[in-house]
Every structure is written in structure tokens, then in C-alpha cells.
Short mmCIF file of C-alpha atoms and ligand atoms in Angstrom, two decimals:
data_model
loop_
_atom_site.label_atom_id
_atom_site.label_comp_id
_atom_site.label_asym_id
_atom_site.label_seq_id
_atom_site.Cartn_x
_atom_site.Cartn_y
_atom_site.Cartn_z
CA UNK A 1 -80.78 163.32 -107.37
CA UNK A 2 -82.27 162.50 -110.74
CA UNK A 3 -81.17 159.29 -112.39
CA UNK A 4 -81.93 158.06 -115.91
CA UNK A 5 -82.02 154.33 -116.42
CA UNK A 6 -81.68 153.11 -120.02
CA UNK A 7 -82.74 149.48 -120.50
CA UNK A 8 -84.40 147.16 -122.91
CA UNK A 9 -86.79 145.39 -120.49
CA UNK A 10 -88.80 146.44 -117.45
CA UNK A 11 -91.25 144.23 -115.35
CA UNK A 12 -94.19 144.07 -115.27
CA UNK A 13 -94.44 145.59 -118.83
CA UNK A 14 -91.89 143.52 -120.87
CA UNK A 15 -89.75 140.69 -119.58
CA UNK A 16 -87.49 137.97 -121.07
CA UNK A 17 -85.45 137.49 -117.89
CA UNK A 18 -84.15 138.87 -114.57
CA UNK A 19 -83.07 142.18 -116.11
CA UNK A 20 -86.74 143.23 -116.27
CA UNK A 21 -87.30 142.40 -112.58
CA UNK A 22 -84.26 144.41 -111.58
CA UNK A 23 -85.23 147.46 -113.72
CA UNK A 24 -88.72 147.42 -112.36
CA UNK A 25 -87.70 147.06 -108.75
CA UNK A 26 -84.56 149.26 -108.18
CA UNK A 27 -86.34 152.66 -108.88
CA UNK A 28 -88.87 151.86 -106.07
CA UNK A 29 -86.07 150.95 -103.64
CA UNK A 30 -84.12 154.07 -104.52
CA UNK A 31 -86.98 156.49 -104.08
CA UNK A 32 -87.01 156.62 -100.27
CA UNK A 33 -83.27 157.30 -100.39
CA UNK A 34 -83.83 160.51 -102.33
CA UNK A 35 -82.91 159.23 -105.82
CA UNK A 36 -85.60 159.68 -108.38
CA UNK A 37 -85.24 157.27 -111.26
CA UNK A 38 -86.87 157.58 -114.73
CA UNK A 39 -86.56 154.71 -117.15
CA UNK A 40 -86.00 155.08 -120.83
CA UNK A 41 -87.54 152.01 -122.56
CA UNK A 42 -88.49 151.07 -126.20
CA UNK A 43 -92.23 151.39 -126.88
CA UNK A 44 -92.74 147.83 -127.82
CA UNK A 45 -96.36 146.68 -128.60
CA UNK A 46 -96.62 145.38 -125.08
CA UNK A 47 -96.52 148.99 -123.94
CA UNK A 48 -99.20 150.38 -126.37
CA UNK A 49 -101.67 151.14 -123.53
CA UNK A 50 -99.11 153.12 -121.55
CA UNK A 51 -98.00 154.86 -124.78
CA UNK A 52 -101.55 155.90 -125.57
CA UNK A 53 -101.94 157.42 -122.00
CA UNK A 54 -98.63 159.29 -122.13
CA UNK A 55 -97.60 162.83 -123.01
CA UNK A 56 -95.13 163.57 -125.78
CA UNK A 57 -92.14 165.31 -124.37
CA UNK A 58 -89.70 165.10 -127.25
CA UNK A 59 -90.42 164.87 -131.05
CA UNK A 60 -87.69 163.20 -133.12
CA UNK A 61 -88.60 163.68 -136.74
CA UNK A 62 -85.84 161.38 -137.97
CA UNK A 63 -84.37 158.90 -135.60
CA UNK A 64 -82.08 156.57 -137.61
CA UNK A 65 -84.42 156.21 -140.53
CA UNK A 66 -87.92 157.07 -139.29
CA UNK A 67 -90.03 159.46 -137.30
CA UNK A 68 -89.98 158.88 -133.54
CA UNK A 69 -90.83 160.62 -130.23
CA UNK A 70 -90.34 160.23 -126.58
CA UNK A 71 -93.57 159.90 -124.50
CA UNK A 72 -93.57 160.29 -120.66
CA UNK A 73 -95.92 158.22 -118.63
CA UNK A 74 -96.24 157.06 -114.98
CA UNK A 75 -97.37 153.38 -114.81
CA UNK A 76 -97.46 150.88 -112.02
CA UNK A 77 -95.48 153.19 -109.80
CA UNK A 78 -92.70 153.73 -112.34
CA UNK A 79 -91.79 156.90 -114.29
CA UNK A 80 -91.24 155.83 -117.86
CA UNK A 81 -89.99 157.59 -120.94
CA UNK A 82 -91.18 155.46 -123.92
CA UNK A 83 -89.18 155.69 -127.07
CA UNK A 84 -91.89 155.44 -129.69
CA UNK A 85 -90.14 154.61 -132.91
CA UNK A 86 -92.38 152.34 -134.87
CA UNK A 87 -89.84 151.44 -137.54
CA UNK A 88 -87.61 149.97 -134.84
CA UNK A 89 -89.85 148.64 -132.11
CA UNK A 90 -93.42 148.16 -133.30
CA UNK A 91 -93.23 144.50 -134.35
CA UNK A 92 -94.87 141.38 -133.04
CA UNK A 93 -93.02 138.56 -131.31
CA UNK A 94 -89.83 138.48 -129.23
CA UNK A 95 -88.13 141.88 -128.61
CA UNK A 96 -84.70 140.57 -129.61
CA UNK A 97 -85.40 137.81 -132.18
CA UNK A 98 -87.26 137.62 -135.42
CA UNK A 99 -89.76 134.96 -136.30
CA UNK A 100 -86.93 132.64 -137.50
CA UNK A 101 -85.46 132.76 -133.98
CA UNK A 102 -82.33 134.73 -134.84
CA UNK A 103 -81.56 138.29 -133.96
CA UNK A 104 -83.57 141.04 -135.68
CA UNK A 105 -81.15 142.18 -138.52
CA UNK A 106 -81.41 145.71 -137.43
CA UNK A 107 -80.63 145.16 -133.70
CA UNK A 108 -77.64 147.53 -133.88
CA UNK A 109 -79.84 150.31 -135.11
CA UNK A 110 -82.72 149.61 -132.71
CA UNK A 111 -80.63 149.60 -129.57
CA UNK A 112 -78.17 152.23 -130.96
CA UNK A 113 -81.18 154.50 -131.24
CA UNK A 114 -82.22 153.73 -127.66
CA UNK A 115 -78.70 154.75 -126.49
CA UNK A 116 -78.66 157.82 -128.63
CA UNK A 117 -81.89 159.10 -127.21
CA UNK A 118 -80.72 158.32 -123.70
CA UNK A 119 -77.64 160.49 -124.32
CA UNK A 120 -79.81 163.30 -125.70
CA UNK A 121 -82.00 163.25 -122.60
CA UNK A 122 -78.83 163.25 -120.41
CA UNK A 123 -77.59 166.40 -122.31
CA UNK A 124 -80.85 168.29 -121.57
CA UNK A 125 -83.14 167.59 -124.54
CA UNK A 126 -86.20 167.63 -122.42
CA UNK A 127 -87.91 170.68 -121.08
CA UNK A 128 -87.84 170.70 -117.27
CA UNK A 129 -86.00 167.38 -116.51
CA UNK A 130 -82.30 166.57 -116.79
CA UNK A 131 -80.65 163.66 -115.06
CA UNK A 132 -77.60 164.03 -112.86
CA UNK A 133 -76.38 160.58 -113.97
CA UNK A 134 -77.23 157.85 -116.47
CA UNK A 135 -77.16 154.15 -115.58
CA UNK A 136 -76.97 152.06 -118.74
CA UNK A 137 -77.99 148.37 -118.52
CA UNK A 138 -76.47 145.68 -120.65
CA UNK A 139 -75.33 146.01 -124.30
CA UNK A 140 -78.62 147.36 -125.53
CA UNK A 141 -77.92 150.65 -123.61
CA UNK A 142 -74.18 150.46 -123.78
CA UNK A 143 -73.72 153.24 -126.36
CA UNK A 144 -75.01 155.93 -124.11
CA UNK A 145 -71.39 156.63 -122.77
CA UNK A 146 -70.30 156.59 -126.46
CA UNK A 147 -72.73 159.21 -127.58
CA UNK A 148 -71.96 161.27 -124.53
CA UNK A 149 -68.21 160.98 -125.10
CA UNK A 150 -68.61 161.91 -128.77
CA UNK A 151 -70.52 165.04 -127.88
CA UNK A 152 -67.97 166.02 -125.22
CA UNK A 153 -70.48 165.76 -122.40
CA UNK A 154 -69.29 165.26 -118.76
CA UNK A 155 -72.55 163.71 -117.49
CA UNK A 156 -71.51 160.70 -115.36
CA UNK A 157 -72.37 157.23 -116.46
CA UNK A 158 -72.69 153.82 -114.84
CA UNK A 159 -72.54 150.74 -117.04
CA UNK A 160 -74.21 147.76 -115.38
CA UNK A 161 -73.49 144.28 -116.65
CA UNK A 162 -76.36 141.74 -116.10
CA UNK A 163 -74.87 139.13 -118.43
CA UNK A 164 -71.54 139.37 -120.35
CA UNK A 165 -72.62 136.54 -122.65
CA UNK A 166 -74.61 139.23 -124.57
CA UNK A 167 -72.27 141.79 -126.01
CA UNK A 168 -73.84 143.38 -129.09
CA UNK A 169 -70.98 142.77 -131.55
CA UNK A 170 -71.52 144.01 -135.11
CA UNK A 171 -69.49 144.84 -138.26
CA UNK A 172 -67.59 148.09 -138.01
CA UNK A 173 -69.76 149.60 -140.78
CA UNK A 174 -72.55 150.12 -138.21
CA UNK A 175 -70.82 153.18 -136.89
CA UNK A 176 -71.71 155.49 -139.80
CA UNK A 177 -75.49 154.83 -139.73
CA UNK A 178 -75.42 155.14 -135.93
CA UNK A 179 -73.98 158.60 -136.28
CA UNK A 180 -70.85 157.84 -134.24
CA UNK A 181 -67.46 159.03 -135.18
CA UNK A 182 -64.88 156.68 -136.71
CA UNK A 183 -62.60 157.13 -133.67
CA UNK A 184 -65.08 154.87 -131.66
CA UNK A 185 -63.45 151.98 -133.59
CA UNK A 186 -60.25 151.94 -131.58
CA UNK A 187 -59.02 149.35 -129.16
CA UNK A 188 -59.52 151.66 -126.17
CA UNK A 189 -63.29 152.06 -127.12
CA UNK A 190 -65.37 149.72 -129.15
CA UNK A 191 -63.05 147.86 -131.39
CA UNK A 192 -63.24 144.15 -130.62
CA UNK A 193 -61.26 141.53 -132.69
CA UNK A 194 -61.93 143.57 -135.90
CA UNK A 195 -65.63 144.15 -135.06
CA UNK A 196 -67.49 146.71 -133.09
CA UNK A 197 -68.82 145.77 -129.61
CA UNK A 198 -71.51 147.88 -127.97
CA UNK A 199 -70.77 146.37 -124.61
CA UNK A 200 -67.02 146.80 -124.80
CA UNK A 201 -67.45 150.50 -125.90
CA UNK A 202 -69.68 151.11 -122.85
CA UNK A 203 -67.34 149.44 -120.50
CA UNK A 204 -64.36 151.46 -121.69
CA UNK A 205 -66.09 154.80 -121.68
CA UNK A 206 -68.53 154.67 -118.62
CA UNK A 207 -67.44 156.47 -115.41
CA UNK A 208 -68.09 153.30 -113.39
CA UNK A 209 -68.96 149.75 -114.04
CA UNK A 210 -71.23 147.56 -111.89
CA UNK A 211 -72.43 144.04 -112.07
CA UNK A 212 -75.05 142.13 -110.17
CA UNK A 213 -73.03 140.28 -107.49
CA UNK A 214 -69.59 140.48 -105.91
CA UNK A 215 -68.59 136.98 -106.98
CA UNK A 216 -69.43 137.66 -110.62
CA UNK A 217 -67.48 140.89 -110.49
CA UNK A 218 -64.44 138.83 -109.60
CA UNK A 219 -65.21 136.13 -112.09
CA UNK A 220 -65.51 138.64 -114.91
CA UNK A 221 -61.80 139.28 -114.79
CA UNK A 222 -61.07 135.57 -115.31
CA UNK A 223 -60.84 134.16 -118.88
CA UNK A 224 -63.16 131.30 -117.92
CA UNK A 225 -66.03 133.87 -117.37
CA UNK A 226 -65.11 137.15 -119.13
CA UNK A 227 -66.17 135.79 -122.60
CA UNK A 228 -63.33 137.76 -124.23
CA UNK A 229 -63.86 140.86 -122.10
CA UNK A 230 -61.80 139.69 -119.12
CA UNK A 231 -58.96 141.95 -120.13
CA UNK A 232 -61.25 144.91 -120.39
CA UNK A 233 -62.66 144.02 -116.95
CA UNK A 234 -59.15 143.87 -115.51
CA UNK A 235 -58.39 147.24 -117.05
CA UNK A 236 -61.42 148.71 -115.32
CA UNK A 237 -60.82 146.74 -112.00
CA UNK A 238 -60.55 149.92 -109.96
CA UNK A 239 -64.01 151.15 -111.12
CA UNK A 240 -65.75 147.86 -110.96
CA UNK A 241 -68.31 146.87 -108.14
CA UNK A 242 -70.57 144.02 -107.69
CA UNK A 243 -73.89 144.92 -106.07
CA UNK A 244 -76.08 141.81 -105.43
CA UNK A 245 -79.70 141.90 -106.79
CA UNK A 246 -82.64 141.84 -104.47
CA UNK A 247 -86.22 140.96 -105.13
CA UNK A 248 -89.54 142.81 -104.92
CA UNK A 249 -90.86 141.77 -101.47
CA UNK A 250 -94.42 142.86 -102.34
CA UNK A 251 -94.54 140.78 -105.57
CA UNK A 252 -92.88 137.78 -103.97
CA UNK A 253 -94.58 137.25 -100.66
CA UNK A 254 -95.93 133.85 -99.72
CA UNK A 255 -98.26 135.52 -97.16
CA UNK A 256 -100.21 137.58 -99.78
CA UNK A 257 -99.32 135.99 -103.18
CA UNK A 258 -102.65 135.82 -105.08
CA UNK A 259 -101.10 133.28 -107.57
CA UNK A 260 -100.56 130.46 -105.06
CA UNK A 261 -103.05 127.93 -103.67
CA UNK A 262 -102.65 128.69 -99.99
CA UNK A 263 -100.82 131.64 -98.29
CA UNK A 264 -98.24 130.62 -95.68
CA UNK A 265 -95.46 132.09 -93.57
CA UNK A 266 -92.43 130.72 -91.72
CA UNK A 267 -94.69 130.31 -88.66
CA UNK A 268 -97.21 128.08 -90.41
CA UNK A 269 -95.11 126.11 -92.91
CA UNK A 270 -97.63 123.26 -92.83
CA UNK A 271 -99.81 125.23 -95.23
CA UNK A 272 -97.00 124.99 -97.84
CA UNK A 273 -98.16 121.42 -98.32
CA UNK A 274 -101.40 122.61 -99.93
CA UNK A 275 -99.34 124.31 -102.50
CA UNK A 276 -97.39 121.15 -103.16
CA UNK A 277 -100.60 119.27 -103.73
CA UNK A 278 -101.85 121.91 -106.14
CA UNK A 279 -98.50 121.83 -107.97
CA UNK A 280 -98.39 118.07 -108.23
CA UNK A 281 -101.89 118.18 -109.64
CA UNK A 282 -101.07 120.90 -112.19
CA UNK A 283 -97.96 118.85 -113.39
CA UNK A 284 -99.80 115.49 -113.39
CA UNK A 285 -97.47 114.18 -110.65
CA UNK A 286 -98.63 111.50 -108.23
CA UNK A 287 -99.27 112.84 -104.67
CA UNK A 288 -95.99 111.33 -103.30
CA UNK A 289 -94.39 112.52 -100.07
CA UNK A 290 -90.84 112.57 -101.37
CA UNK A 291 -88.93 115.73 -102.19
CA UNK A 292 -90.32 117.79 -105.17
CA UNK A 293 -87.62 119.65 -107.09
CA UNK A 294 -88.57 122.38 -109.48
CA UNK A 295 -86.85 124.28 -112.25
CA UNK A 296 -88.08 127.75 -113.57
CA UNK A 297 -85.68 128.86 -116.23
CA UNK A 298 -84.56 129.74 -119.65
CA UNK A 299 -83.34 126.49 -121.18
CA UNK A 300 -79.82 127.47 -122.29
CA UNK A 301 -76.34 126.11 -121.80
CA UNK A 302 -75.79 128.97 -119.22
CA UNK A 303 -78.34 127.38 -116.93
CA UNK A 304 -76.62 123.88 -116.96
CA UNK A 305 -79.91 122.02 -117.30
CA UNK A 306 -78.31 119.42 -119.55
CA UNK A 307 -76.54 118.22 -116.33
CA UNK A 308 -79.90 117.77 -114.68
CA UNK A 309 -81.05 115.61 -117.66
CA UNK A 310 -78.01 113.45 -117.09
CA UNK A 311 -78.66 112.93 -113.35
CA UNK A 312 -82.49 112.52 -113.67
CA UNK A 313 -82.34 108.79 -113.11
CA UNK A 314 -80.49 109.30 -109.90
CA UNK A 315 -82.90 112.06 -108.75
CA UNK A 316 -85.86 109.54 -109.33
CA UNK A 317 -84.03 106.77 -107.55
CA UNK A 318 -84.13 108.89 -104.37
CA UNK A 319 -87.92 108.92 -104.66
CA UNK A 320 -87.90 112.56 -105.73
CA UNK A 321 -90.00 114.31 -108.30
CA UNK A 322 -89.27 117.08 -110.75
CA UNK A 323 -91.47 119.81 -112.15
CA UNK A 324 -89.98 122.06 -114.84
CA UNK A 325 -91.22 125.18 -116.43
CA UNK A 326 -89.06 126.71 -119.16
CA UNK A 327 -88.46 127.64 -122.78
CA UNK A 328 -85.39 128.15 -125.00
CA UNK A 329 -83.15 125.69 -126.69
CA UNK A 330 -85.37 123.44 -128.86
CA UNK A 331 -83.28 120.27 -128.30
CA UNK A 332 -83.45 120.76 -124.49
CA UNK A 333 -87.20 121.41 -124.61
CA UNK A 334 -87.63 118.11 -126.45
CA UNK A 335 -85.35 116.23 -124.08
CA UNK A 336 -87.30 117.35 -121.05
CA UNK A 337 -90.66 116.63 -122.77
CA UNK A 338 -89.35 113.11 -123.55
CA UNK A 339 -88.27 112.62 -119.94
CA UNK A 340 -91.76 113.69 -118.78
CA UNK A 341 -93.39 110.98 -120.94
CA UNK A 342 -90.88 108.41 -119.95
CA UNK A 343 -91.47 109.08 -116.24
CA UNK A 344 -95.12 110.07 -116.22
CA UNK A 345 -96.24 110.87 -112.72
CA UNK A 346 -92.66 111.59 -111.52
CA UNK A 347 -91.47 114.17 -113.97
CA UNK A 348 -93.76 116.96 -115.08
CA UNK A 349 -92.69 119.42 -117.74
CA UNK A 350 -94.42 122.56 -119.10
CA UNK A 351 -92.69 124.22 -122.06
CA UNK A 352 -93.63 127.85 -122.02
CA UNK A 353 -93.48 131.14 -120.07
CA UNK A 354 -95.96 131.54 -117.31
CA UNK A 355 -95.43 134.20 -114.70
CA UNK A 356 -98.29 133.08 -112.48
CA UNK A 357 -97.32 129.39 -112.52
CA UNK A 358 -93.82 130.35 -111.54
CA UNK A 359 -95.24 131.73 -108.32
CA UNK A 360 -97.17 128.41 -107.52
CA UNK A 361 -94.01 126.54 -108.29
CA UNK A 362 -92.01 128.54 -105.77
CA UNK A 363 -94.70 127.96 -103.21
CA UNK A 364 -95.36 124.28 -103.88
CA UNK A 365 -91.90 122.88 -104.39
CA UNK A 366 -89.54 121.59 -101.65
CA UNK A 367 -86.35 122.59 -103.57
CA UNK A 368 -85.38 124.60 -106.62
CA UNK A 369 -82.45 123.42 -108.78
CA UNK A 370 -80.11 125.94 -110.40
CA UNK A 371 -77.03 124.22 -111.87
CA UNK A 372 -75.76 127.23 -113.81
CA UNK A 373 -72.35 127.18 -115.48
CA UNK A 374 -72.27 130.91 -114.76
CA UNK A 375 -74.90 133.14 -113.04
CA UNK A 376 -74.32 136.86 -112.76
CA UNK A 377 -76.86 136.98 -109.88
CA UNK A 378 -79.87 134.83 -110.43
CA UNK A 379 -83.26 135.65 -108.96
CA UNK A 380 -85.07 132.35 -108.73
CA UNK A 381 -82.84 131.24 -105.70
CA UNK A 382 -83.93 134.44 -103.97
CA UNK A 383 -87.61 133.66 -104.62
CA UNK A 384 -86.89 130.19 -103.40
CA UNK A 385 -85.38 131.41 -100.17
CA UNK A 386 -88.39 133.69 -99.58
CA UNK A 387 -90.81 130.87 -100.19
CA UNK A 388 -88.93 128.31 -98.04
CA UNK A 389 -88.01 126.39 -101.21
CA UNK A 390 -84.47 125.22 -100.60
CA UNK A 391 -82.09 126.33 -103.43
CA UNK A 392 -79.75 123.67 -104.80
CA UNK A 393 -77.21 125.76 -106.69
CA UNK A 394 -73.96 125.77 -108.51
CA UNK A 395 -71.23 127.61 -106.58
CA UNK A 396 -70.84 130.55 -109.06
CA UNK A 397 -71.71 134.23 -109.34
CA UNK A 398 -74.67 135.42 -107.33
CA UNK A 399 -75.69 131.85 -106.46
CA UNK A 400 -72.52 131.68 -104.44
CA UNK A 401 -73.22 134.98 -102.78
CA UNK A 402 -76.79 134.41 -101.73
CA UNK A 403 -77.04 130.72 -100.58
CA UNK A 404 -75.26 129.24 -97.52
CA UNK A 405 -74.29 125.74 -98.13
CA UNK A 406 -75.63 123.08 -95.60
CA UNK A 407 -72.25 121.48 -94.87
CA UNK A 408 -71.92 119.98 -91.37
CA UNK A 409 -70.29 123.06 -89.91
CA UNK A 410 -73.00 125.35 -91.28
CA UNK A 411 -75.73 123.04 -90.02
CA UNK A 412 -74.12 123.02 -86.56
CA UNK A 413 -73.79 126.85 -86.56
CA UNK A 414 -77.41 127.09 -87.61
CA UNK A 415 -76.81 129.21 -90.66
CA UNK A 416 -77.36 126.89 -93.74
CA UNK A 417 -80.08 128.07 -96.21
CA UNK A 418 -79.44 125.73 -99.11
CA UNK A 419 -77.14 123.37 -100.87
CA UNK A 420 -74.20 124.47 -103.20
CA UNK A 421 -72.00 122.39 -105.41
CA UNK A 422 -68.68 122.71 -107.22
CA UNK A 423 -67.35 121.82 -109.66
CA UNK A 424 -70.33 122.26 -111.86
CA UNK A 425 -70.49 118.78 -113.36
CA UNK A 426 -73.10 116.06 -113.50
CA UNK A 427 -71.37 114.30 -110.59
CA UNK A 428 -71.37 117.52 -108.55
CA UNK A 429 -75.09 117.99 -109.15
CA UNK A 430 -75.85 114.34 -108.40
CA UNK A 431 -74.13 114.54 -105.03
CA UNK A 432 -75.95 117.82 -104.31
CA UNK A 433 -79.29 116.19 -105.07
CA UNK A 434 -78.35 113.20 -102.81
CA UNK A 435 -77.42 115.64 -99.96
CA UNK A 436 -80.66 117.47 -100.39
CA UNK A 437 -82.69 114.32 -100.23
CA UNK A 438 -80.85 113.26 -97.04
CA UNK A 439 -81.69 116.66 -95.47
CA UNK A 440 -85.34 116.39 -96.59
CA UNK A 441 -85.46 113.00 -94.82
CA UNK A 442 -84.76 114.81 -91.49
CA UNK A 443 -87.95 116.86 -91.06
CA UNK A 444 -86.71 118.94 -88.17
CA UNK A 445 -83.38 119.91 -89.88
CA UNK A 446 -85.31 120.61 -93.12
CA UNK A 447 -87.99 122.83 -91.44
CA UNK A 448 -85.33 124.73 -89.53
CA UNK A 449 -83.43 125.39 -92.82
CA UNK A 450 -86.66 126.46 -94.46
CA UNK A 451 -87.50 128.95 -91.74
CA UNK A 452 -83.95 130.35 -91.88
CA UNK A 453 -84.12 130.72 -95.60
CA UNK A 454 -87.41 132.63 -95.34
CA UNK A 455 -85.94 135.00 -92.79
CA UNK A 456 -82.88 135.77 -94.87
CA UNK A 457 -82.97 139.32 -96.15
CA UNK A 458 -83.43 139.19 -99.91
CA UNK A 459 -84.99 142.61 -100.52
CA UNK A 460 -83.43 145.70 -102.14
CA UNK A 461 -82.67 147.75 -99.00
CA UNK A 462 -78.96 147.10 -98.69
CA UNK A 463 -78.17 147.08 -102.40
CA UNK A 464 -80.23 150.23 -103.05
CA UNK A 465 -78.03 151.98 -100.55
CA UNK A 466 -74.98 150.69 -102.39
CA UNK A 467 -76.23 152.14 -105.65
CA UNK A 468 -77.21 155.39 -103.96
CA UNK A 469 -73.69 155.73 -102.57
CA UNK A 470 -72.08 155.01 -105.83
CA UNK A 471 -74.29 157.46 -107.71
CA UNK A 472 -73.79 160.17 -105.15
CA UNK A 473 -70.07 159.85 -105.28
CA UNK A 474 -70.18 160.40 -109.10
CA UNK A 475 -72.36 163.48 -109.04
P1 ADP B 1 -81.98 135.12 -116.25
O1 ADP B 1 -82.22 136.53 -116.22
O2 ADP B 1 -80.59 134.77 -116.65
O3 ADP B 1 -82.95 134.36 -117.04
P2 ADP B 1 -82.75 135.21 -113.46
O4 ADP B 1 -82.80 134.10 -112.48
O5 ADP B 1 -82.07 136.43 -113.00
O6 ADP B 1 -82.09 134.56 -114.78
O7 ADP B 1 -84.16 135.64 -113.83
C1 ADP B 1 -85.13 134.88 -114.48
C2 ADP B 1 -86.41 135.41 -114.24
O8 ADP B 1 -87.31 134.92 -115.31
C3 ADP B 1 -87.10 135.03 -112.90
O9 ADP B 1 -88.05 136.02 -112.50
C4 ADP B 1 -87.89 133.73 -113.29
O10 ADP B 1 -88.87 133.49 -112.45
C5 ADP B 1 -88.33 134.09 -114.68
N1 ADP B 1 -88.53 132.94 -115.54
C6 ADP B 1 -87.64 132.23 -116.22
N2 ADP B 1 -88.23 131.33 -117.00
C7 ADP B 1 -89.59 131.44 -116.86
C8 ADP B 1 -90.63 130.84 -117.33
N3 ADP B 1 -90.64 129.77 -118.26
N4 ADP B 1 -91.93 131.17 -116.95
C9 ADP B 1 -92.02 132.20 -116.00
N5 ADP B 1 -91.02 132.82 -115.47
C10 ADP B 1 -89.70 132.48 -115.87
C1 GLC B 2 -79.13 138.29 -116.25
C2 GLC B 2 -78.39 137.15 -115.47
C3 GLC B 2 -79.03 136.89 -114.13
C4 GLC B 2 -79.28 138.12 -113.36
C5 GLC B 2 -80.21 139.08 -114.26
C6 GLC B 2 -80.61 140.36 -113.53
O1 GLC B 2 -80.17 137.93 -116.92
O2 GLC B 2 -78.32 136.00 -116.32
O3 GLC B 2 -78.07 136.07 -113.42
O4 GLC B 2 -80.00 137.81 -112.20
O5 GLC B 2 -79.49 139.37 -115.33
O6 GLC B 2 -79.46 141.08 -113.10
#
């Protein structure tokens, strides 16, 4: 079967978060199951080398205000269709935000165009390749089902939600420039409190809806998590599945990772200590023997890191250290930088985005803290498991589905892999950190938990089969 993915990010080419990792990994996991995936992706400047090597497969003399074309290229084991539309995508800086830090003013046109071209490919615009199904990811691709519906096409579509906080909501007058009929602006399609929502439109019109963990699938129907789309999710309940994300086991492998100081495995965990030393060195931390917690994250309210700021004194009182790598909210960046200068040697903070350092952090830390208020799946706890870095997580979304809390019963039964807490408050986090430090102080219990975490299956195998079954049923 031939599947077209439409998405705005794909690792290792262009990444702002976990969406990219997933788009870059699922096609490789589906290939051995007989599903051939091609990915339609905007040709941002980061893809200029791939674009130059590619072959034009579809000229588009006027795509929403400028000349464009689709270029096919195979790169890093992935089959890509690059949407080369310089007037929309050839700009420096962040792929979603202008230099002033707010959304590019023409984001509706940019990602509307991506969806429109996805629909054209689905309807046979290319010579020699037509997909049996389109999987649209997040709001940036959510108008694929709308364009197909408007054209009366029966090609099946799957709409995948990676994060419902981002919905692509614009004034209703975007419909005309996007070339969509006025009847898209109805309550059973894209109308959303007087405006037009890309994501709602996609959710209403797609054949099936998936999200990235079973718990988040349930949470989405709850007003506390649905962000105004809980009613839509309830309406589509029968067509909604949660399929938990996996990770790329080749890229995230402590035995072969070129970005870490010393390779190690569950059998020679002692070598993990060399990575801890390297990490303490890199963050200017004293070479203490207490537990080293890390954070690798976007700094936003979703991630709950304001709670960590609140409980930092208590974390330090346990003799623990913190290493944080992140970017995002300017106030939070400043607050963590201040904490680092107040507690030099115990708290290290690097503001920035650094893929290679994130590997060393997973290898060198004892635990990774993820106090998210909501988390559709989360990938850093999965990397943590694989690297024997114990995840300390909020009990929500994919965090709830992938970490087994070290309560007494789970420790007795020998199945604990991390620490979970609820409710997601500063007090909850404080207690979780205290529990983690207690466990760390029992070397045998801790090492057993690390080895168990490292053996937990976190690859794509099971979930790829779930996607394959879902796709097959629709074709
Ligand atoms: P989200 O997609 O909501 O940001 P995920 O946990 O699914 O959360 O994915 C985040 C991805 O981005 C992970 O691969 C993580 O390692 C990476 N990441 C986040 N912040 C940074 C950073 N500052 N430097 C390097 N990698 C980062
Ligand atoms: C989103 C979510 C994250 C998830 C990722 C990939 O960015 O915030 O939880 O892991 O998408 O699906």
C-alpha cells in the first residue's frame, strides 16, 4: 500500500519538536510491513541541498500567489516530496514564527497550500504514483480532507493530532484565497466560534482520527484537555484511536551513540558514570555523587517547568543537581538562567537547541524530569528509559502510558520503570523528587529499575503495526 504523509516537520531535516521525530521514524517502521510512505514537506531553506538534488515531478505555475513545484528526492532513507514555493517557505528563521516571535502573517496560506498540494497528489496529479491513503499531521496539514471533500474525492484520510493546543484558527475570509468553498464555514466542518479552524475542519472531515497515546485520546474528550475541541472529539469518538509513539532505536542507542562520552548497555551500567562526569563538566556542575536530574524541553506552560522552578530549593536540599537545556518563553529562560547563577555548581542551564548535547544529557543524567500539564505522548521519557535515565513524570497523556510508577507494589512486583505524580502541582512534583532521591539512595533498587527501563520496548514495532492495520482497514 502507498501512503502519503503530509507534515510541516521531519527529522533529521527540520525539527522544532517531537512531531519531526515521529514523521522521520514511522515510514521506516512501516516499510517492512509493506506500507510505502512518501512525505510531502515544505521546502524550507534547511532542505535546499535535498531540493537541489531532486527531480521536479509537478509544476505549479500559480500556487496561492506565486510559482511553485513539487520535487521528489530520497534522502536519509526517506522518500520526500518537497513543496518548493519560495514565496511561502523560502525565509530565514523559525518555520512558524517571524523575526518578532509571532506567527508569520500568512501562515494560513503557507499551510493551506501544503494541504492543497497534498490533496492534488492524492487525486492523481503525479505521473506514476498515487497514494491509497493520506495521513495528515497536525493543523498544518489539516485541510487535506477539506480539499478532497470539496473535490468530491473518496481517497481515505487519517488526521493525526500531535498537540491539540495548536489549531490553526483564522478569520473566515481566508477561505476565498485558499480556494475553498464557502460551505466549509459550517459548524459540521471548519466553523469554530465565528472563525475558521484548520484542525477542526480536518477532524470533522477525515475518515479516521488518531492521536499519539491512548490516554491522550481519552483526555481529548474532556474539557480540561480538549482546548475547545472536546465536543468535536466526542462526536468522533467511534473513529478515534490513540497509538503511542515509539523512538528510532538506531538514533537513540546508548551502545553506539556517537554523541555521548562513553557507550554503555544495561550490562555495564557503570560506564554511564563517565557520561555523568562529562555532563557535569559541560554544565559547570561540581562532581557530586548525588542524583543529577535533567530537563530537555521547550520552555512553555505545557511543560510545567514553572513548577520545577518552585521546587528547586527542595531538589537542592536533597543534595541533587539540575542540568537544563531548553528554549522558549523568555521569562522562563531568564528565571532558569538566574537560578543557575544563584546556585552555581548545583544548577546548570544552557538556553538553546542542541541535538547532540541532548544525547549526552540522556546518557549522563540519573533522572529526567517532565512535569507536563498535558503531554500528547512525549519522547524524552522514552529516550530516558532507553538510556537508563529514570523518568520523573506527570501522570498525563503518553507519560502515563509509558512509565510505570515505582510505588511499593510495583517495586515488589519488579515492574517499576520511573516515578509518576498527580495532581500536577508543585507539591506533587516535590514529593516525586523526594521519592526519586530515596530510590537513588538505594543503589540496588535503583540499578534494577534502570536495567528494567532499558529493556522496556520503546521502538516503533507495535505501533507501526497498529498504523498498518488502521490504514489497511480504510483502503
Ligand atoms: P514536544 O514535541 O511537545 O516538544 P516531545 O517530547 O514529543 O515534546 O519531543 C521533543 C523533542 O525535541 C525531543 O526529541 C527532544 O529531545 C527535543 N528537544 C526539545 N528541546 C530541545 C533542546 N533545547 N535541544 C535539543 N533537543 C530538544
Ligand atoms: C507534540 C506533543 C508531544 C508528542 C509529539 C509527537 O509535539 O507535544 O507530546 O510526543 O507531538 O507526537
